Coordinates of C-alpha atoms (C1' of nucleotides) in Angstrom, one line a residue:
Chain A
M27 CA -51.2 -10.0 6.1
S28 CA -47.4 -10.4 5.9
G29 CA -47.2 -10.0 9.7
L30 CA -43.8 -11.7 9.6
L31 CA -41.2 -10.0 11.7
Y32 CA -37.5 -10.3 11.2
A33 CA -34.8 -9.8 13.8
I34 CA -31.9 -7.6 13.0
G35 CA -29.5 -10.5 12.2
E36 CA -31.9 -12.0 9.6
V37 CA -32.3 -8.6 7.9
S38 CA -28.6 -8.3 7.8
R39 CA -28.3 -11.7 6.1
I40 CA -31.1 -10.8 3.7
T41 CA -29.9 -7.4 2.7
G42 CA -26.1 -7.7 3.1
L43 CA -26.1 -4.6 5.4
S44 CA -24.2 -5.1 8.6
V45 CA -26.0 -5.2 12.0
K46 CA -24.0 -2.1 12.9
A47 CA -25.1 -0.3 9.8
L48 CA -28.8 -1.1 10.4
R49 CA -28.6 0.3 13.9
L50 CA -26.8 3.4 12.5
Y51 CA -29.5 3.9 9.9
Q52 CA -32.2 3.7 12.5
E53 CA -30.4 6.3 14.6
K54 CA -30.2 8.6 11.5
G55 CA -33.8 8.1 10.8
L56 CA -33.2 6.4 7.4
L57 CA -34.6 3.0 8.2
L58 CA -36.9 2.6 11.3
P59 CA -37.8 -0.9 12.4
S60 CA -41.5 -1.3 12.5
R61 CA -41.5 -2.5 16.0
V62 CA -39.2 -2.2 18.9
D63 CA -39.9 -4.4 21.9
P64 CA -40.2 -1.9 24.8
S65 CA -38.9 -4.2 27.4
S66 CA -36.1 -5.9 25.6
G67 CA -35.2 -3.2 23.0
Y68 CA -35.1 -5.9 20.3
R69 CA -35.7 -4.5 16.8
Y70 CA -38.2 -6.2 14.5
Y71 CA -38.5 -5.4 10.8
T72 CA -41.3 -6.1 8.4
E73 CA -41.1 -7.0 4.6
R74 CA -41.7 -3.3 3.8
D75 CA -38.7 -2.4 6.0
I76 CA -36.6 -4.9 4.1
A77 CA -37.7 -3.4 0.8
Q78 CA -36.6 -0.1 2.1
A79 CA -33.3 -1.6 3.2
H80 CA -32.8 -2.9 -0.3
T81 CA -33.4 0.6 -1.7
L82 CA -31.0 2.0 0.8
R83 CA -28.4 -0.6 -0.2
A84 CA -28.7 0.2 -3.8
L85 CA -28.2 3.8 -3.3
R86 CA -25.2 3.2 -0.9
D87 CA -23.7 1.0 -3.7
L88 CA -24.0 4.0 -6.0
R89 CA -21.7 5.8 -3.5
L90 CA -24.4 8.2 -2.3
S91 CA -23.7 9.6 1.2
L92 CA -26.3 9.0 3.9
E93 CA -27.5 12.6 3.6
E94 CA -28.0 12.2 -0.1
I95 CA -29.8 8.9 0.5
R96 CA -32.0 10.6 2.9
G97 CA -33.0 13.2 0.2
V98 CA -33.7 10.6 -2.4
L99 CA -35.7 8.4 -0.1
E100 CA -37.9 11.4 0.9
E101 CA -38.4 12.3 -2.8
L102 CA -39.4 8.7 -3.4
D103 CA -41.9 8.7 -0.6
Q104 CA -43.4 11.9 -1.8
G105 CA -43.4 10.9 -5.4
A106 CA -41.5 14.1 -6.3
S107 CA -39.0 14.1 -9.1
L108 CA -35.8 12.3 -8.4
S109 CA -33.8 14.4 -10.7
E110 CA -33.2 17.3 -8.3
H111 CA -31.1 15.3 -5.9
L112 CA -29.7 12.9 -8.3
T113 CA -28.3 15.6 -10.6
K114 CA -26.3 17.0 -7.7
V115 CA -25.1 13.6 -6.7
R116 CA -24.1 13.0 -10.3
A117 CA -22.1 16.2 -10.4
R118 CA -20.3 15.3 -7.2
L119 CA -19.4 11.8 -8.4
A120 CA -18.3 13.0 -11.8
D121 CA -16.0 15.4 -10.0
E122 CA -14.6 12.6 -7.8
A123 CA -14.1 10.4 -10.8
A124 CA -12.3 13.1 -12.8
S125 CA -10.1 13.8 -9.9
A126 CA -9.1 10.2 -9.3
Q127 CA -8.6 9.8 -13.0
R128 CA -6.3 12.8 -13.1
S129 CA -4.3 11.4 -10.2
V130 CA -3.9 8.1 -11.9
L131 CA -2.6 9.7 -15.1
A132 CA -0.2 11.9 -12.9
L133 CA 1.0 8.8 -11.1
D134 CA 1.6 7.0 -14.4
T135 CA 3.8 10.0 -15.4
L136 CA 5.7 9.8 -12.2
L137 CA 6.2 6.0 -12.6
R138 CA 7.4 6.5 -16.2
H139 CA 9.9 9.2 -15.5
Q140 CA 11.6 7.9 -12.4
E141 CA 14.4 10.4 -11.9
Q142 CA 12.1 13.2 -13.1
A143 CA 9.7 12.0 -10.4
E144 CA 12.2 12.3 -7.6
A145 CA 13.3 15.8 -8.7
Y146 CA 9.6 16.8 -8.8
L147 CA 8.8 15.4 -5.5
R148 CA 11.9 16.8 -3.8
A149 CA 11.2 20.3 -5.0
P150 CA 7.7 20.7 -6.5
P151 CA 7.4 24.0 -8.2
P152 CA 5.7 26.9 -6.4
L153 CA 2.0 27.5 -7.3
L154 CA 1.0 31.1 -7.9
E155 CA -2.3 32.8 -8.6
R156 CA -1.9 35.7 -11.1
W157 CA -3.5 37.6 -13.9
L158 CA -2.5 36.5 -17.3
P159 CA -2.4 39.7 -19.3
G160 CA -4.7 40.3 -22.3
M161 CA -2.8 40.1 -25.6
R162 CA -3.0 39.9 -29.3
V163 CA -2.0 36.5 -30.7
A164 CA -1.6 34.8 -34.0
V165 CA -3.6 31.6 -33.7
H166 CA -4.2 28.3 -35.4
R167 CA -7.0 26.2 -34.0
A168 CA -7.6 22.5 -34.9
R169 CA -8.1 19.1 -33.5
G170 CA -4.9 17.2 -33.0
R171 CA -2.4 16.2 -30.5
Y172 CA 0.3 17.9 -28.6
S173 CA 3.1 16.7 -30.8
D174 CA 1.6 18.6 -33.8
A175 CA 3.3 21.6 -32.3
S176 CA 6.5 20.9 -34.2
Q177 CA 4.6 21.4 -37.4
V178 CA 2.3 24.2 -36.4
F179 CA 4.6 26.6 -34.5
P180 CA 7.2 26.9 -37.3
R181 CA 4.5 28.0 -39.7
L182 CA 3.0 30.5 -37.2
L183 CA 6.4 31.9 -36.4
A184 CA 7.3 32.3 -40.0
A185 CA 4.1 34.2 -40.7
C186 CA 4.7 36.5 -37.7
G187 CA 8.1 37.7 -38.9
P188 CA 11.3 38.1 -36.9
K189 CA 9.7 39.7 -33.8
V190 CA 7.2 38.1 -31.5
G191 CA 5.6 39.4 -28.3
G192 CA 6.4 36.5 -26.0
A193 CA 6.7 32.7 -25.6
P194 CA 4.3 30.6 -27.7
F195 CA 1.6 28.7 -26.0
C196 CA -1.3 26.2 -26.5
L197 CA -4.8 26.5 -25.4
Y198 CA -6.8 23.3 -24.7
H199 CA -10.5 23.9 -25.1
E200 CA -11.6 20.8 -23.3
A201 CA -10.8 20.0 -19.7
E202 CA -10.6 16.2 -20.1
Y203 CA -7.4 14.7 -21.0
R204 CA -7.2 13.1 -24.4
E205 CA -4.2 11.6 -26.1
D206 CA -5.2 12.7 -29.6
D207 CA -8.1 14.5 -31.1
A208 CA -7.9 17.4 -28.6
D209 CA -9.3 20.8 -29.5
I210 CA -6.2 22.9 -29.4
S211 CA -5.3 26.5 -30.3
W212 CA -1.6 27.1 -31.0
C213 CA -0.8 30.7 -30.2
V214 CA 2.0 33.1 -30.7
P215 CA 1.9 36.5 -28.9
L216 CA 2.2 39.5 -31.3
P217 CA 4.2 42.7 -30.6
P218 CA 2.1 45.9 -30.7
G219 CA 1.3 46.9 -34.3
A220 CA 2.3 43.7 -35.9
R221 CA 0.1 42.7 -38.8
P222 CA 1.1 39.1 -39.8
E223 CA -0.4 37.8 -43.0
G224 CA -1.8 34.4 -43.7
V225 CA -2.7 33.6 -40.1
Q226 CA -5.7 34.4 -37.9
V227 CA -5.3 37.0 -35.3
E228 CA -7.3 37.1 -32.0
E229 CA -7.4 39.3 -29.0
L230 CA -7.3 37.4 -25.8
P231 CA -8.8 38.9 -22.7
E232 CA -6.9 39.0 -19.4
V233 CA -7.8 36.2 -17.0
Q234 CA -7.0 35.2 -13.5
A235 CA -5.4 31.7 -13.2
A236 CA -3.5 29.4 -10.9
T237 CA -0.1 28.9 -12.6
L238 CA 3.1 27.0 -12.0
V239 CA 6.2 26.4 -14.0
H240 CA 6.8 22.7 -14.8
T241 CA 10.3 21.4 -15.5
G242 CA 10.5 18.4 -17.7
P243 CA 9.5 17.0 -21.1
P244 CA 6.0 17.6 -22.4
D245 CA 4.5 14.2 -21.4
S246 CA 5.6 14.7 -17.8
V247 CA 3.2 17.6 -17.0
G248 CA 0.5 15.3 -15.5
P249 CA 1.3 15.7 -11.9
S250 CA 1.5 19.5 -12.3
W251 CA -1.8 19.7 -13.8
A252 CA -3.2 17.5 -11.1
R253 CA -1.8 19.9 -8.5
L254 CA -3.5 22.8 -10.2
F255 CA -6.9 21.1 -10.3
A256 CA -6.5 20.1 -6.6
H257 CA -5.6 23.6 -5.7
L258 CA -8.9 25.0 -7.3
H259 CA -10.8 22.2 -5.7
A260 CA -9.5 23.1 -2.3
H261 CA -10.7 26.6 -2.8
E262 CA -14.1 25.5 -4.1
R263 CA -13.5 27.0 -7.5
I264 CA -14.7 25.4 -10.7
P265 CA -11.9 25.0 -13.3
A266 CA -12.6 26.7 -16.6
V267 CA -11.4 26.2 -20.1
P268 CA -9.2 26.9 -21.9
L269 CA -6.2 25.4 -20.2
R270 CA -3.0 27.1 -21.1
E271 CA 0.5 25.6 -21.6
T272 CA 3.2 28.3 -22.3
F273 CA 6.5 26.9 -23.7
L274 CA 9.1 29.0 -21.8
R275 CA 12.0 26.8 -22.8
V276 CA 11.9 23.9 -25.2
G277 CA 14.6 21.1 -25.0
A278 CA 16.1 19.6 -28.0
N279 CA 16.0 16.2 -26.3
E280 CA 13.6 14.5 -24.1
A281 CA 16.4 12.9 -22.1
V282 CA 17.7 16.3 -20.8
S283 CA 14.5 16.9 -18.8
S284 CA 15.7 20.1 -17.1
S285 CA 15.9 21.8 -20.5
W286 CA 12.1 21.9 -20.8
R287 CA 10.2 24.6 -19.0
T288 CA 6.4 25.0 -19.4
E289 CA 4.1 27.3 -17.5
L290 CA 0.7 25.7 -16.8
A291 CA -2.3 28.0 -16.2
L292 CA -5.7 27.0 -15.0
S293 CA -8.4 29.6 -14.7
W294 CA -11.8 29.3 -13.0
E295 CA -15.4 30.2 -13.5
A296 CA -16.5 33.6 -12.3
K297 CA -19.0 33.3 -9.4
H298 CA -22.6 33.5 -10.5
G299 CA -24.1 36.7 -9.1
G300 CA -21.2 37.1 -6.8
Chain B
M4 CA 23.5 29.7 6.0
S5 CA 19.7 30.0 5.5
G6 CA 19.2 30.2 9.2
L7 CA 15.9 31.8 8.6
L8 CA 13.1 30.5 10.7
Y9 CA 9.4 30.7 9.7
A10 CA 6.5 30.6 12.2
I11 CA 3.7 28.2 11.5
G12 CA 1.3 30.9 10.0
E13 CA 4.0 31.9 7.4
V14 CA 4.5 28.3 6.5
S15 CA 0.8 27.9 6.1
R16 CA 0.7 30.9 3.7
I17 CA 3.7 29.7 1.7
T18 CA 2.6 26.1 1.3
G19 CA -1.2 26.4 1.3
L20 CA -1.4 23.8 4.1
S21 CA -3.6 24.8 7.0
V22 CA -2.1 25.5 10.4
K23 CA -4.2 22.6 11.7
A24 CA -2.8 20.3 9.0
L25 CA 0.8 21.3 9.8
R26 CA 0.3 20.5 13.5
L27 CA -1.3 17.2 12.5
Y28 CA 1.6 16.3 10.2
Q29 CA 4.0 17.0 13.1
E30 CA 2.0 14.7 15.4
K31 CA 2.1 12.0 12.8
G32 CA 5.8 12.4 12.3
L33 CA 5.5 13.5 8.6
L34 CA 6.8 17.0 9.0
L35 CA 8.8 17.9 12.1
P36 CA 9.6 21.6 12.7
S37 CA 13.3 22.1 13.0
R38 CA 13.0 23.9 16.3
V39 CA 10.3 24.0 18.9
D40 CA 10.8 26.7 21.5
P41 CA 10.8 24.8 24.8
S42 CA 9.2 27.5 26.9
S43 CA 6.6 28.8 24.5
G44 CA 5.9 25.7 22.5
Y45 CA 6.1 27.8 19.3
R46 CA 7.1 25.8 16.1
Y47 CA 9.7 27.2 13.8
Y48 CA 10.4 25.8 10.3
T49 CA 13.4 26.1 8.1
E50 CA 13.6 26.3 4.3
R51 CA 14.3 22.6 4.2
D52 CA 11.2 22.0 6.2
I53 CA 9.2 24.1 3.7
A54 CA 10.6 22.1 0.8
Q55 CA 9.4 19.0 2.6
A56 CA 6.0 20.6 3.1
H57 CA 5.8 21.3 -0.6
T58 CA 6.6 17.7 -1.3
L59 CA 3.9 16.6 1.1
R60 CA 1.4 18.9 -0.5
A61 CA 2.1 17.6 -4.0
L62 CA 1.5 14.0 -2.7
R63 CA -1.7 15.0 -0.9
D64 CA -2.9 16.7 -4.1
L65 CA -2.4 13.4 -5.8
R66 CA -4.9 11.9 -3.2
L67 CA -2.4 9.8 -1.4
S68 CA -3.4 9.0 2.2
L69 CA -1.1 10.2 5.0
E70 CA 0.2 6.6 5.4
E71 CA 1.0 6.4 1.8
I72 CA 2.7 9.7 1.9
R73 CA 4.8 8.5 4.8
G74 CA 6.0 5.5 2.7
V75 CA 6.9 7.7 -0.2
L76 CA 8.7 10.2 1.9
E77 CA 10.8 7.5 3.5
E78 CA 11.7 6.1 0.1
L79 CA 12.6 9.5 -1.1
D80 CA 14.9 9.9 2.0
Q81 CA 16.6 6.7 1.5
G82 CA 16.9 7.0 -2.3
A83 CA 15.1 3.7 -2.7
S84 CA 12.9 3.1 -5.8
L85 CA 9.6 5.0 -5.7
S86 CA 7.8 2.5 -7.8
E87 CA 7.0 0.1 -5.0
H88 CA 4.6 2.3 -3.1
L89 CA 3.5 4.3 -6.0
T90 CA 2.3 1.2 -7.9
K91 CA 0.1 0.3 -5.1
V92 CA -1.3 3.8 -4.9
R93 CA -2.0 3.8 -8.5
A94 CA -3.9 0.6 -8.3
R95 CA -6.0 2.0 -5.4
L96 CA -6.8 5.2 -7.3
A97 CA -7.6 3.4 -10.5
D98 CA -10.0 1.3 -8.5
E99 CA -11.6 4.5 -7.0
A100 CA -11.8 6.2 -10.4
A101 CA -13.4 3.1 -12.0
S102 CA -15.9 2.8 -9.2
A103 CA -16.9 6.5 -9.3
Q104 CA -17.1 6.4 -13.1
R105 CA -19.5 3.4 -13.0
S106 CA -21.7 5.2 -10.4
V107 CA -21.9 8.2 -12.7
L108 CA -22.9 6.0 -15.7
A109 CA -25.5 4.3 -13.5
L110 CA -26.8 7.7 -12.3
D111 CA -27.1 8.8 -15.9
T112 CA -29.2 5.8 -16.6
L113 CA -31.5 6.5 -13.7
L114 CA -31.9 10.2 -14.7
R115 CA -32.7 9.1 -18.3
H116 CA -35.2 6.6 -17.4
Q117 CA -37.2 8.4 -14.7
E118 CA -40.1 6.0 -14.1
Q119 CA -37.8 3.0 -14.6
A120 CA -35.6 4.6 -11.9
E121 CA -38.4 4.8 -9.4
A122 CA -39.4 1.2 -10.0
Y123 CA -35.7 0.2 -9.6
L124 CA -35.2 2.1 -6.4
R125 CA -38.5 1.0 -4.8
A126 CA -37.7 -2.6 -5.4
P127 CA -34.1 -3.3 -6.4
P128 CA -33.8 -6.9 -7.6
P129 CA -32.2 -9.4 -5.1
L130 CA -28.6 -10.1 -5.6
L131 CA -27.6 -13.8 -5.5
E132 CA -24.3 -15.7 -5.6
R133 CA -24.6 -18.8 -7.5
W134 CA -22.8 -21.3 -9.9
L135 CA -23.3 -20.7 -13.6
P136 CA -23.4 -24.2 -14.9
G137 CA -20.9 -25.2 -17.6
M138 CA -22.4 -25.6 -21.0
R139 CA -21.8 -26.1 -24.7
V140 CA -22.7 -23.0 -26.8
A141 CA -22.8 -21.8 -30.3
V142 CA -20.7 -18.6 -30.3
H143 CA -19.9 -15.7 -32.5
R144 CA -17.1 -13.4 -31.2
A145 CA -16.4 -9.9 -32.6
R146 CA -15.9 -6.3 -31.8
G147 CA -19.0 -4.3 -31.9
R148 CA -21.8 -2.9 -29.8
Y149 CA -24.7 -4.2 -27.9
S150 CA -27.3 -3.4 -30.5
D151 CA -25.6 -5.7 -33.0
A152 CA -27.5 -8.4 -31.2
S153 CA -30.4 -8.0 -33.5
Q154 CA -28.3 -9.1 -36.4
V155 CA -26.2 -11.7 -34.7
F156 CA -28.7 -13.7 -32.7
P157 CA -31.0 -14.5 -35.6
R158 CA -28.1 -16.0 -37.5
L159 CA -26.9 -18.0 -34.6
L160 CA -30.4 -19.3 -33.8
A161 CA -30.9 -20.2 -37.4
A162 CA -27.8 -22.3 -37.5
C163 CA -28.7 -24.0 -34.3
G164 CA -32.0 -25.4 -35.6
P165 CA -35.4 -25.4 -33.8
K166 CA -34.1 -26.5 -30.4
V167 CA -31.8 -24.5 -28.1
G168 CA -30.5 -25.3 -24.6
G169 CA -31.5 -22.0 -22.9
A170 CA -31.7 -18.3 -23.1
P171 CA -29.1 -16.6 -25.3
F172 CA -26.4 -14.4 -23.7
C173 CA -23.6 -12.1 -24.3
L174 CA -20.1 -12.3 -22.8
Y175 CA -18.2 -9.0 -22.5
H176 CA -14.4 -9.7 -22.5
E177 CA -13.4 -6.3 -21.1
A178 CA -14.5 -4.9 -17.8
E179 CA -14.6 -1.3 -18.8
Y180 CA -17.7 0.1 -20.3
R181 CA -17.5 1.1 -23.9
E182 CA -20.3 2.3 -26.1
D183 CA -19.0 0.7 -29.2
D184 CA -16.0 -1.4 -30.2
A185 CA -16.6 -3.7 -27.2
D186 CA -15.1 -7.3 -27.4
I187 CA -18.3 -9.4 -27.3
S188 CA -19.2 -13.0 -27.6
W189 CA -22.8 -13.7 -28.6
C190 CA -23.7 -17.1 -27.3
V191 CA -26.6 -19.6 -27.7
P192 CA -26.7 -22.6 -25.4
L193 CA -26.9 -26.0 -27.2
P194 CA -29.0 -28.9 -26.1
P195 CA -27.0 -32.2 -25.5
G196 CA -25.9 -33.8 -28.7
A197 CA -26.7 -30.9 -31.0
R198 CA -24.1 -30.3 -33.8
P199 CA -24.9 -27.0 -35.5
E200 CA -23.1 -26.2 -38.8
G201 CA -21.6 -23.0 -39.9
V202 CA -21.0 -21.7 -36.4
Q203 CA -18.3 -22.1 -33.8
V204 CA -19.0 -24.2 -30.8
E205 CA -17.4 -23.8 -27.4
E206 CA -17.5 -25.5 -24.0
L207 CA -17.9 -23.0 -21.2
P208 CA -16.7 -24.0 -17.8
E209 CA -18.8 -23.6 -14.7
V210 CA -18.1 -20.5 -12.8
Q211 CA -19.3 -18.8 -9.5
A212 CA -20.8 -15.4 -9.9
A213 CA -22.8 -12.7 -8.3
T214 CA -26.0 -12.4 -10.3
L215 CA -29.2 -10.4 -10.4
V216 CA -32.1 -10.1 -12.8
H217 CA -32.5 -6.6 -14.2
T218 CA -35.9 -5.4 -15.4
G219 CA -35.9 -2.8 -18.1
P220 CA -34.5 -2.0 -21.6
P221 CA -30.9 -2.8 -22.4
D222 CA -29.5 0.6 -21.9
S223 CA -30.8 0.7 -18.3
V224 CA -28.6 -2.0 -16.9
G225 CA -26.0 0.5 -15.6
P226 CA -27.2 0.7 -11.9
S227 CA -27.5 -3.0 -11.7
W228 CA -23.9 -3.6 -12.9
A229 CA -22.8 -1.0 -10.4
R230 CA -24.5 -2.9 -7.7
L231 CA -22.7 -6.1 -8.7
F232 CA -19.3 -4.4 -8.7
A233 CA -20.0 -2.8 -5.4
H234 CA -21.0 -6.1 -4.0
L235 CA -17.7 -7.7 -5.0
H236 CA -15.8 -4.7 -3.7
A237 CA -17.4 -5.0 -0.3
H238 CA -16.3 -8.6 -0.1
E239 CA -12.8 -7.7 -1.3
R240 CA -13.0 -9.7 -4.4
I241 CA -11.5 -8.7 -7.8
P242 CA -14.1 -8.7 -10.6
A243 CA -13.1 -11.0 -13.5
V244 CA -14.0 -11.1 -17.2
P245 CA -16.1 -12.1 -19.0
L246 CA -19.2 -10.3 -17.8
R247 CA -22.4 -12.1 -18.8
E248 CA -25.8 -10.7 -19.8
T249 CA -28.4 -13.4 -20.3
F250 CA -31.6 -12.3 -22.2
L251 CA -34.3 -14.0 -20.2
R252 CA -37.1 -11.9 -21.9
V253 CA -36.7 -9.5 -24.7
G254 CA -39.3 -6.7 -25.2
A255 CA -40.5 -5.6 -28.6
N256 CA -40.5 -2.0 -27.5
E257 CA -38.2 0.1 -25.3
A258 CA -41.2 1.9 -23.9
V259 CA -42.6 -1.1 -22.2
S260 CA -39.8 -1.5 -19.8
S261 CA -41.1 -4.4 -17.7
S262 CA -41.1 -6.6 -20.8
W263 CA -37.3 -6.8 -20.7
R264 CA -35.6 -9.1 -18.3
T265 CA -31.8 -9.6 -18.3
E266 CA -29.7 -11.6 -15.9
L267 CA -26.4 -10.0 -15.2
A268 CA -23.5 -12.2 -13.8
L269 CA -20.2 -11.0 -12.5
S270 CA -17.5 -13.6 -11.5
W271 CA -14.4 -12.9 -9.6
E272 CA -10.8 -14.0 -9.6
A273 CA -9.8 -17.1 -7.7
K274 CA -7.6 -16.3 -4.7
H275 CA -3.9 -16.8 -5.4
G276 CA -2.6 -19.6 -3.3
G277 CA -5.7 -19.5 -1.2
Chain C
dC21 C1' -38.3 -26.2 34.8
dC22 C1' -33.6 -25.4 33.8
dT23 C1' -29.8 -25.0 31.0
dT24 C1' -27.3 -23.8 27.0
dG25 C1' -26.0 -21.5 23.0
dA26 C1' -27.0 -18.1 19.8
dC27 C1' -28.7 -13.4 19.4
dT28 C1' -29.3 -8.9 20.8
dC29 C1' -29.0 -4.8 23.7
dT30 C1' -26.4 -0.4 25.1
dC31 C1' -22.2 2.0 25.8
dC32 C1' -17.6 3.2 24.8
dC33 C1' -13.4 3.7 22.1
dC34 C1' -11.2 3.7 17.4
dC35 C1' -10.0 4.9 12.1
dA36 C1' -8.7 9.3 8.6
dG37 C1' -8.0 14.1 8.0
dG38 C1' -8.7 17.5 9.7
dG39 C1' -12.4 22.0 11.2
dG40 C1' -14.2 25.0 14.9
dG41 C1' -13.6 27.2 19.0
dA42 C1' -12.3 28.2 24.1
dG43 C1' -9.1 30.0 27.1
dA44 C1' -4.4 31.0 27.9
dC45 C1' 0.2 32.6 26.4
dC46 C1' 3.6 35.2 23.4
dG47 C1' 5.9 38.7 20.4
dC48 C1' 6.3 42.9 18.7
dC49 C1' 5.2 47.9 17.9
dA50 C1' 4.1 52.4 19.6
Chain D
dT12 C1' 2.6 49.6 29.2
dG13 C1' -1.1 48.5 26.3
dG14 C1' -2.9 46.5 22.4
dC15 C1' -3.3 43.4 18.7
dG16 C1' -2.5 39.5 16.2
dG17 C1' -0.3 35.0 16.3
dT18 C1' 0.2 30.7 18.6
dC19 C1' -0.3 27.2 22.2
dT20 C1' -3.0 23.1 24.1
dC21 C1' -7.4 20.9 24.7
dC22 C1' -11.7 19.3 23.6
dC23 C1' -15.7 18.2 20.7
dC24 C1' -17.5 17.6 15.8
dC25 C1' -17.9 15.4 11.1
dT26 C1' -18.7 10.3 8.0
dG27 C1' -19.7 5.5 8.0
dG28 C1' -19.3 2.5 10.5
dG29 C1' -15.8 -1.7 13.2
dG30 C1' -14.5 -4.0 17.6
dG31 C1' -15.4 -5.4 21.9
dA32 C1' -17.3 -5.4 26.9
dG33 C1' -20.8 -6.6 29.9
dA34 C1' -25.6 -7.7 30.4
dG35 C1' -30.0 -9.2 29.0
dT36 C1' -33.2 -12.4 25.8
dC37 C1' -35.1 -16.0 22.9
dA38 C1' -35.9 -20.7 21.7
dA39 C1' -34.9 -25.5 21.8
dG40 C1' -33.6 -29.6 24.2
dG41 C1' -33.2 -32.5 28.3

DNA sequence: CCTTGACTCTCCCCCAGGGGGAGACCGCCA
DNA sequence: TGGCGGTCTCCCCCTGGGGGAGAGTCAAGG
């Protein structure tokens, strides 16, 4: 029979959902008490309702919004495949997690470089959207870490001869931050007609990107990257690889932070069928 | 002189902050326009105001709340050390990131084990807070991965002889999830008086923990762990290591998911001076 | 039967961080 | 002088509830 009825306070104690939350879920149609006394308005819940409440709680603990929970509950009721809604939720949460993680890394940078941080916060560099022109580059692609630049660029520059077509840059082919083992292309733009030997040459297409010029040593770019990602996010654009760091001015010394100048460029995915 | 004044729409275009947001920041005292026309109410901003707006924007992009931004701005104005506020913000964001990351891992589990997922969502296991009793255990601690259990436990059990004091369990000494290279203790409870040879013996203290019994193969525990973390978070408790997985029933086959039963236990830090 | 204390009801205001829109001014150019 | 775009204030909306006021209810004990 299981005709047992539970008052709202008991359900709250059993499920760990607050009384306020239970009333809200009723109002939203997510969890209807099986019986509501017409004269007193008291809510009474059955065992089945409590099971539903537990489900709801499990989903809420996974940080689903009430709307998302509604979708999953309906799919559960109809025995449809869960994957449709859950895949979207996963994407949203992965986005959230990545964003928070980037902010943490950026804050670590700010905390490590105190004076740098004050300068950055007092006058954060302007953010511009522009087209990065297509160009021909000498390129060396490998897995490694940023600091390999000091070995790679001299080799590339030597192969290119005395004239180059612009500031050297790196392309990062994965969006996640990784200390080492990143998939990097080191690139040197070539002047028209140049035919360097012993290096690979590639033609890069033009691409639209959000860009800013960061001032400071190489390991202080975190907050600037976070800004670029936040900018795209605010405009509902999906960041695309590769990320580009162009070394406009390279300092001899990490201590003289203003002697470093790096342009960061983040492009985004073209709209599908747009 | 830079006596140039900018109307709110221009500032919005320059900084990327919406007009609504700019008015809100004024109301909250975060960004006051240098001049407000007394008769028309029009807001006019100077270059300095715009610099401040850029700072504000950079901080907002780092996911700081307006209250946190207020704190940082005041410290910037007074030239005090930034680290005080920023350290707190970092902690908050790291917490957020970890929570979202756990949810993503849990959702991945649910998507991988479809039927498992439905069973879990239809009847999520009850969550209990209880005291894990202190006990004497035979223990082998090493870096490795969960699946090493099939090698380690037979060795431990052989050393303990025919009688053991309870179900074997693992202790994870780091809170972050890692596929391999986790710091794990494999433990077998000992009956009173037992003196096994060739293995290390330890005395575990009793500890209070949030626990639940998960049904399903070992790689499906993600959502259950996420629930435990969310439970502690809701009660403003800080999770503590080690995490414990007690193997109540071990299935021969991953396919028969209901043949696996694992109790997860998450303890928390004692209140300081509480 | 009455009281008492613990529950529960509805209703309203509050939080962050703004978005959307109505209706009324304002500024500047032709 | 008209028009058009920018701006003003004011109000309601979103999420996921929390806090509390004032009134009604339930069950047990005297």
